[in-house]
Short mmCIF file of C-alpha atoms and ligand atoms in Angstrom, two decimals:
data_model
loop_
_atom_site.label_atom_id
_atom_site.label_comp_id
_atom_site.label_asym_id
_atom_site.label_seq_id
_atom_site.Cartn_x
_atom_site.Cartn_y
_atom_site.Cartn_z
CA UNK A 1 -10.88 29.57 -52.38
CA UNK A 2 -14.18 27.96 -51.50
CA UNK A 3 -12.56 25.69 -48.99
CA UNK A 4 -12.63 25.86 -45.23
CA UNK A 5 -9.29 24.85 -43.76
CA UNK A 6 -8.81 22.89 -40.55
CA UNK A 7 -6.27 22.70 -37.80
CA UNK A 8 -6.04 18.94 -38.20
CA UNK A 9 -5.86 16.38 -35.41
CA UNK A 10 -5.37 12.78 -36.49
CA UNK A 11 -6.68 11.14 -33.36
CA UNK A 12 -7.70 11.72 -29.74
CA UNK A 13 -7.79 9.29 -26.87
CA UNK A 14 -10.11 8.88 -23.94
CA UNK A 15 -9.85 6.66 -20.91
CA UNK A 16 -12.14 5.28 -18.24
CA UNK A 17 -11.51 8.51 -16.32
CA UNK A 18 -12.92 10.97 -18.91
CA UNK A 19 -16.40 12.05 -17.89
CA UNK A 20 -16.94 13.82 -21.18
CA UNK A 21 -15.22 13.22 -24.47
CA UNK A 22 -14.32 16.06 -26.81
CA UNK A 23 -13.59 15.38 -30.47
CA UNK A 24 -11.73 18.44 -31.73
CA UNK A 25 -12.61 20.23 -34.95
CA UNK A 26 -11.11 23.67 -35.56
CA UNK A 27 -11.67 25.73 -38.71
CA UNK A 28 -8.84 28.26 -39.17
CA UNK A 29 -10.40 30.52 -41.80
CA UNK A 30 -13.96 31.18 -40.67
CA UNK A 31 -15.43 34.19 -42.49
CA UNK A 32 -18.98 34.10 -41.20
CA UNK A 33 -20.08 37.04 -39.04
CA UNK A 34 -23.13 35.29 -37.66
CA UNK A 35 -23.78 31.68 -36.70
CA UNK A 36 -26.93 31.70 -38.83
CA UNK A 37 -24.63 31.40 -41.85
CA UNK A 38 -23.13 28.20 -40.51
CA UNK A 39 -23.98 24.54 -40.73
CA UNK A 40 -22.12 21.79 -38.83
CA UNK A 41 -22.52 18.08 -39.43
CA UNK A 42 -20.77 15.22 -37.62
CA UNK A 43 -20.65 11.79 -39.20
CA UNK A 44 -19.76 8.43 -37.65
CA UNK A 45 -19.50 5.22 -39.70
CA UNK A 46 -21.20 6.84 -42.68
CA UNK A 47 -24.21 8.11 -40.69
CA UNK A 48 -24.93 11.64 -39.58
CA UNK A 49 -25.02 11.61 -35.78
CA UNK A 50 -25.21 15.33 -35.11
CA UNK A 51 -26.41 18.26 -37.20
CA UNK A 52 -26.40 21.92 -36.18
CA UNK A 53 -28.39 24.18 -38.48
CA UNK A 54 -27.32 27.77 -37.75
CA UNK A 55 -30.15 29.28 -39.81
CA UNK A 56 -32.69 27.64 -37.51
CA UNK A 57 -30.37 27.64 -34.46
CA UNK A 58 -31.37 24.03 -34.05
CA UNK A 59 -29.38 20.90 -33.25
CA UNK A 60 -30.47 17.33 -33.92
CA UNK A 61 -28.66 14.18 -32.89
CA UNK A 62 -28.86 10.45 -33.37
CA UNK A 63 -30.54 8.58 -30.51
CA UNK A 64 -27.28 6.70 -29.89
CA UNK A 65 -25.49 10.00 -29.34
CA UNK A 66 -28.13 11.79 -27.31
CA UNK A 67 -25.58 13.71 -25.22
CA UNK A 68 -23.71 15.09 -28.26
CA UNK A 69 -23.45 18.88 -28.48
CA UNK A 70 -21.29 21.68 -29.80
CA UNK A 71 -20.62 25.08 -28.23
CA UNK A 72 -22.51 27.41 -30.57
CA UNK A 73 -20.86 30.45 -28.96
CA UNK A 74 -17.45 29.16 -30.10
CA UNK A 75 -18.53 28.51 -33.67
CA UNK A 76 -17.51 31.92 -35.06
CA UNK A 77 -14.02 31.33 -33.64
CA UNK A 78 -13.91 28.17 -35.73
CA UNK A 79 -14.46 25.68 -32.90
CA UNK A 80 -16.98 23.03 -33.98
CA UNK A 81 -15.71 20.37 -31.54
CA UNK A 82 -18.21 17.69 -30.60
CA UNK A 83 -18.72 17.01 -26.89
CA UNK A 84 -20.50 13.97 -25.49
CA UNK A 85 -20.79 11.84 -22.38
CA UNK A 86 -18.41 8.93 -22.15
CA UNK A 87 -21.35 6.51 -22.30
CA UNK A 88 -22.11 7.71 -25.85
CA UNK A 89 -18.50 7.71 -27.03
CA UNK A 90 -17.75 4.99 -29.56
CA UNK A 91 -14.28 4.40 -30.94
CA UNK A 92 -13.76 4.98 -34.65
CA UNK A 93 -13.50 7.71 -37.25
CA UNK A 94 -15.61 10.84 -36.88
CA UNK A 95 -16.01 13.28 -39.75
CA UNK A 96 -16.56 16.97 -39.02
CA UNK A 97 -18.24 18.84 -41.89
CA UNK A 98 -18.56 22.60 -41.66
CA UNK A 99 -20.38 24.83 -44.16
CA UNK A 100 -20.63 28.62 -44.16
CA UNK A 101 -22.60 30.16 -47.01
CA UNK A 102 -20.76 28.86 -50.08
CA UNK A 103 -17.62 27.60 -48.41
CA UNK A 104 -17.25 24.17 -46.91
CA UNK A 105 -14.74 21.63 -45.70
CA UNK A 106 -14.37 18.47 -43.71
CA UNK A 107 -11.83 16.69 -41.55
CA UNK A 108 -11.62 13.21 -40.03
CA UNK A 109 -10.61 12.54 -36.41
CA UNK A 110 -10.17 9.08 -34.94
CA UNK A 111 -11.41 8.51 -31.40
CA UNK A 112 -9.44 5.85 -29.54
CA UNK A 113 -9.93 4.19 -26.19
CA UNK A 114 -6.88 3.88 -24.00
CA UNK A 115 -6.86 1.26 -21.25
CA UNK A 116 -5.38 2.74 -18.09
CA UNK A 117 -3.80 0.40 -15.60
CA UNK A 118 -3.30 1.18 -11.96
CA UNK A 119 0.37 0.38 -11.98
CA UNK A 120 3.27 0.49 -14.39
CA UNK A 121 4.81 -2.92 -15.19
CA UNK A 122 7.59 -2.29 -12.64
CA UNK A 123 5.09 -1.35 -9.96
CA UNK A 124 3.06 -4.46 -10.80
CA UNK A 125 6.06 -6.62 -9.95
CA UNK A 126 6.43 -4.88 -6.59
CA UNK A 127 2.74 -5.24 -5.83
CA UNK A 128 3.09 -8.99 -6.37
CA UNK A 129 6.43 -9.36 -4.62
CA UNK A 130 5.82 -7.40 -1.43
CA UNK A 131 2.89 -9.48 -0.13
CA UNK A 132 4.87 -12.64 -0.89
CA UNK A 133 7.85 -11.18 0.97
CA UNK A 134 5.58 -10.26 3.85
CA UNK A 135 4.31 -13.83 4.06
CA UNK A 136 7.85 -15.22 3.85
CA UNK A 137 9.03 -12.87 6.59
CA UNK A 138 6.04 -13.82 8.69
CA UNK A 139 7.03 -17.46 8.30
CA UNK A 140 10.55 -16.45 9.26
CA UNK A 141 9.22 -15.20 12.58
CA UNK A 142 7.80 -18.67 13.16
CA UNK A 143 11.25 -20.12 12.77
CA UNK A 144 12.54 -17.78 15.50
CA UNK A 145 9.64 -18.35 17.89
CA UNK A 146 9.87 -22.12 17.60
CA UNK A 147 7.57 -22.88 20.47
CA UNK A 148 3.90 -23.29 19.80
CA UNK A 149 1.79 -20.44 21.12
CA UNK A 150 -1.78 -19.29 20.71
CA UNK A 151 -0.43 -16.18 19.03
CA UNK A 152 1.31 -17.91 16.17
CA UNK A 153 -1.54 -20.39 15.79
CA UNK A 154 -3.87 -17.50 15.13
CA UNK A 155 -1.33 -15.95 12.75
CA UNK A 156 -1.13 -19.22 10.90
CA UNK A 157 -4.90 -19.46 10.81
CA UNK A 158 -5.02 -15.98 9.36
CA UNK A 159 -2.67 -16.93 6.51
CA UNK A 160 -4.62 -20.07 5.66
CA UNK A 161 -7.99 -18.35 5.79
CA UNK A 162 -6.82 -15.42 3.71
CA UNK A 163 -5.74 -17.83 0.96
CA UNK A 164 -9.38 -18.93 0.94
CA UNK A 165 -10.26 -15.34 0.09
CA UNK A 166 -7.73 -15.58 -2.75
CA UNK A 167 -9.65 -18.50 -4.24
CA UNK A 168 -12.91 -16.53 -4.14
CA UNK A 169 -11.19 -13.59 -5.80
CA UNK A 170 -9.71 -15.89 -8.44
CA UNK A 171 -13.17 -17.25 -9.16
CA UNK A 172 -14.45 -13.69 -9.54
CA UNK A 173 -11.63 -12.71 -11.90
CA UNK A 174 -12.20 -15.75 -14.12
CA UNK A 175 -15.95 -15.19 -14.25
CA UNK A 176 -15.69 -11.53 -15.20
CA UNK A 177 -12.82 -12.05 -17.65
CA UNK A 178 -13.81 -15.14 -19.63
CA UNK A 179 -16.43 -17.16 -17.80
CA UNK A 180 -15.91 -20.83 -16.98
CA UNK A 181 -13.72 -22.91 -19.25
CA UNK A 182 -12.45 -26.41 -18.44
CA UNK A 183 -9.03 -24.91 -17.72
CA UNK A 184 -10.29 -22.29 -15.26
CA UNK A 185 -12.43 -24.96 -13.55
CA UNK A 186 -9.34 -27.20 -13.24
CA UNK A 187 -7.39 -24.31 -11.67
CA UNK A 188 -10.16 -23.56 -9.18
CA UNK A 189 -10.56 -27.24 -8.22
CA UNK A 190 -6.79 -27.48 -7.69
CA UNK A 191 -6.94 -24.43 -5.48
CA UNK A 192 -9.82 -25.81 -3.43
CA UNK A 193 -7.92 -29.09 -2.97
CA UNK A 194 -4.84 -27.16 -1.89
CA UNK A 195 -7.02 -25.20 0.49
CA UNK A 196 -8.50 -28.35 2.03
CA UNK A 197 -4.97 -29.71 2.52
CA UNK A 198 -3.87 -26.44 4.13
CA UNK A 199 -6.88 -26.32 6.47
CA UNK A 200 -6.50 -29.97 7.48
CA UNK A 201 -2.79 -29.31 8.04
CA UNK A 202 -3.64 -26.25 10.14
CA UNK A 203 -6.11 -28.18 12.31
CA UNK A 204 -3.63 -30.98 12.84
CA UNK A 205 -0.93 -28.44 13.74
CA UNK A 206 -3.16 -26.75 16.29
CA UNK A 207 -4.42 -29.98 17.81
CA UNK A 208 -1.00 -31.55 17.99
CA UNK A 209 0.44 -28.54 19.82
CA UNK A 210 3.82 -29.31 18.26
CA UNK A 211 3.20 -28.61 14.54
CA UNK A 212 4.32 -31.98 13.17
CA UNK A 213 1.98 -31.63 10.22
CA UNK A 214 3.64 -28.47 8.96
CA UNK A 215 4.59 -30.04 5.59
CA UNK A 216 0.94 -30.90 4.89
CA UNK A 217 -0.07 -27.29 5.50
CA UNK A 218 2.84 -25.95 3.46
CA UNK A 219 2.15 -28.23 0.51
CA UNK A 220 -1.48 -27.05 0.57
CA UNK A 221 -0.34 -23.42 0.41
CA UNK A 222 2.16 -24.38 -2.30
CA UNK A 223 -0.56 -25.95 -4.43
CA UNK A 224 -2.71 -22.84 -4.09
CA UNK A 225 0.23 -20.63 -5.11
CA UNK A 226 1.02 -22.89 -8.08
CA UNK A 227 -2.59 -22.77 -9.28
CA UNK A 228 -2.47 -19.00 -8.88
CA UNK A 229 0.64 -18.93 -11.09
CA UNK A 230 -1.10 -21.05 -13.73
CA UNK A 231 -4.05 -18.68 -13.56
CA UNK A 232 -1.71 -15.75 -14.16
CA UNK A 233 -0.10 -17.43 -17.18
CA UNK A 234 -3.51 -18.40 -18.57
CA UNK A 235 -4.74 -14.84 -18.04
CA UNK A 236 -1.71 -13.46 -19.93
CA UNK A 237 -2.26 -15.75 -22.91
CA UNK A 238 -6.02 -15.50 -23.18
CA UNK A 239 -6.06 -11.77 -22.50
CA UNK A 240 -3.47 -11.13 -25.23
CA UNK A 241 -5.57 -13.19 -27.66
CA UNK A 242 -8.69 -11.23 -26.73
CA UNK A 243 -7.35 -7.75 -27.32
CA UNK A 244 -10.76 -6.53 -28.44
CA UNK A 245 -11.65 -5.40 -24.93
CA UNK A 246 -14.69 -3.15 -25.09
CA UNK A 247 -14.61 0.28 -23.56
CA UNK A 248 -16.37 -0.16 -20.21
CA UNK A 249 -19.75 1.51 -19.89
CA UNK A 250 -19.95 4.08 -17.13
CA UNK A 251 -23.25 2.74 -15.77
C1 NAG B 1 -9.66 12.85 -21.71
O1 NAG B 1 -9.16 13.48 -20.57
C2 NAG B 1 -7.81 13.92 -20.72
C3 NAG B 1 -7.35 14.48 -19.39
O2 NAG B 1 -8.26 15.36 -18.85
C4 NAG B 1 -7.73 14.97 -21.84
O3 NAG B 1 -6.41 15.42 -22.01
C5 NAG B 1 -8.22 14.31 -23.12
O4 NAG B 1 -8.24 15.26 -24.17
C6 NAG B 1 -9.62 13.74 -22.93
N1 NAG B 1 -9.97 13.01 -24.15
C7 NAG B 1 -11.02 13.33 -24.90
C8 NAG B 1 -11.19 12.54 -26.15
O5 NAG B 1 -11.82 14.19 -24.58
C1 NAG B 2 -27.80 2.52 -32.29
O1 NAG B 2 -26.91 1.46 -31.98
C2 NAG B 2 -27.43 0.18 -32.23
C3 NAG B 2 -26.44 -0.84 -31.70
O2 NAG B 2 -25.16 -0.35 -31.69
C4 NAG B 2 -27.69 0.02 -33.73
O3 NAG B 2 -28.21 -1.26 -33.99
C5 NAG B 2 -28.67 1.08 -34.16
O4 NAG B 2 -28.84 1.03 -35.57
C6 NAG B 2 -28.18 2.46 -33.77
N1 NAG B 2 -29.24 3.42 -34.02
C7 NAG B 2 -29.07 4.45 -34.82
C8 NAG B 2 -30.25 5.34 -34.98
O5 NAG B 2 -28.01 4.67 -35.40
#
């Protein structure tokens, strides 16, 4: 037959962690004895992005795929896989066309991007729960200590100030994820108000020696936590509606 046959792969995935991306293309019945009888062409979205002309031993590639290459030494073994830097990798269907003298064949491989998350869903829950537990337990120690001391005032100050860091982080997350919308602004304003309450409560607690203004401080922290929860819910909804997240560029 005049057909080249392929060891077919439907799709391959890459993640943020792949430095180089390899799109596999294996011919199983190569007959050529010399690479100068071979011709390899890679197509993406109907355009040729890489051409290797064995007769000239010369490779040309599209400017958008400047890092694309094949291993010429592997060609006679049937390996015409295309390698490129992650920055050039675009998701979609790639067509591998191989010609040797009068025989030819082609195969299509889909390149997919796979979002890797740091934690599994179960681990995510723990990552959220443990800091909250730590804060609760810290508050529990207050209950045992009872008497005002410089030590627990500074601990309290630390909690309040670190929630301020949370607000800055929240702002950052919103800006990078979807920019400012009226809802994200409302959440941030709520958090800042909660923060002001918490700081005023903290100052009153410290000045009064006996923390009579504890509820003020706690309601401030509560408001911040509530706004954080709203932010999480918002994030879930908007993120699931915006599933067309682009593969991040490496530079
Ligand atoms: C990405 O890296 C993984 C792990 O090294 C590898 O198994 C996978 O084939 C790579 N994906 C591509 C498309 O090169
Ligand atoms: C390179 O990519 C840009 C944007 O994706 C596109 O407009 C342009 O036509 C591409 N150039 C070539 C030579 O394919």
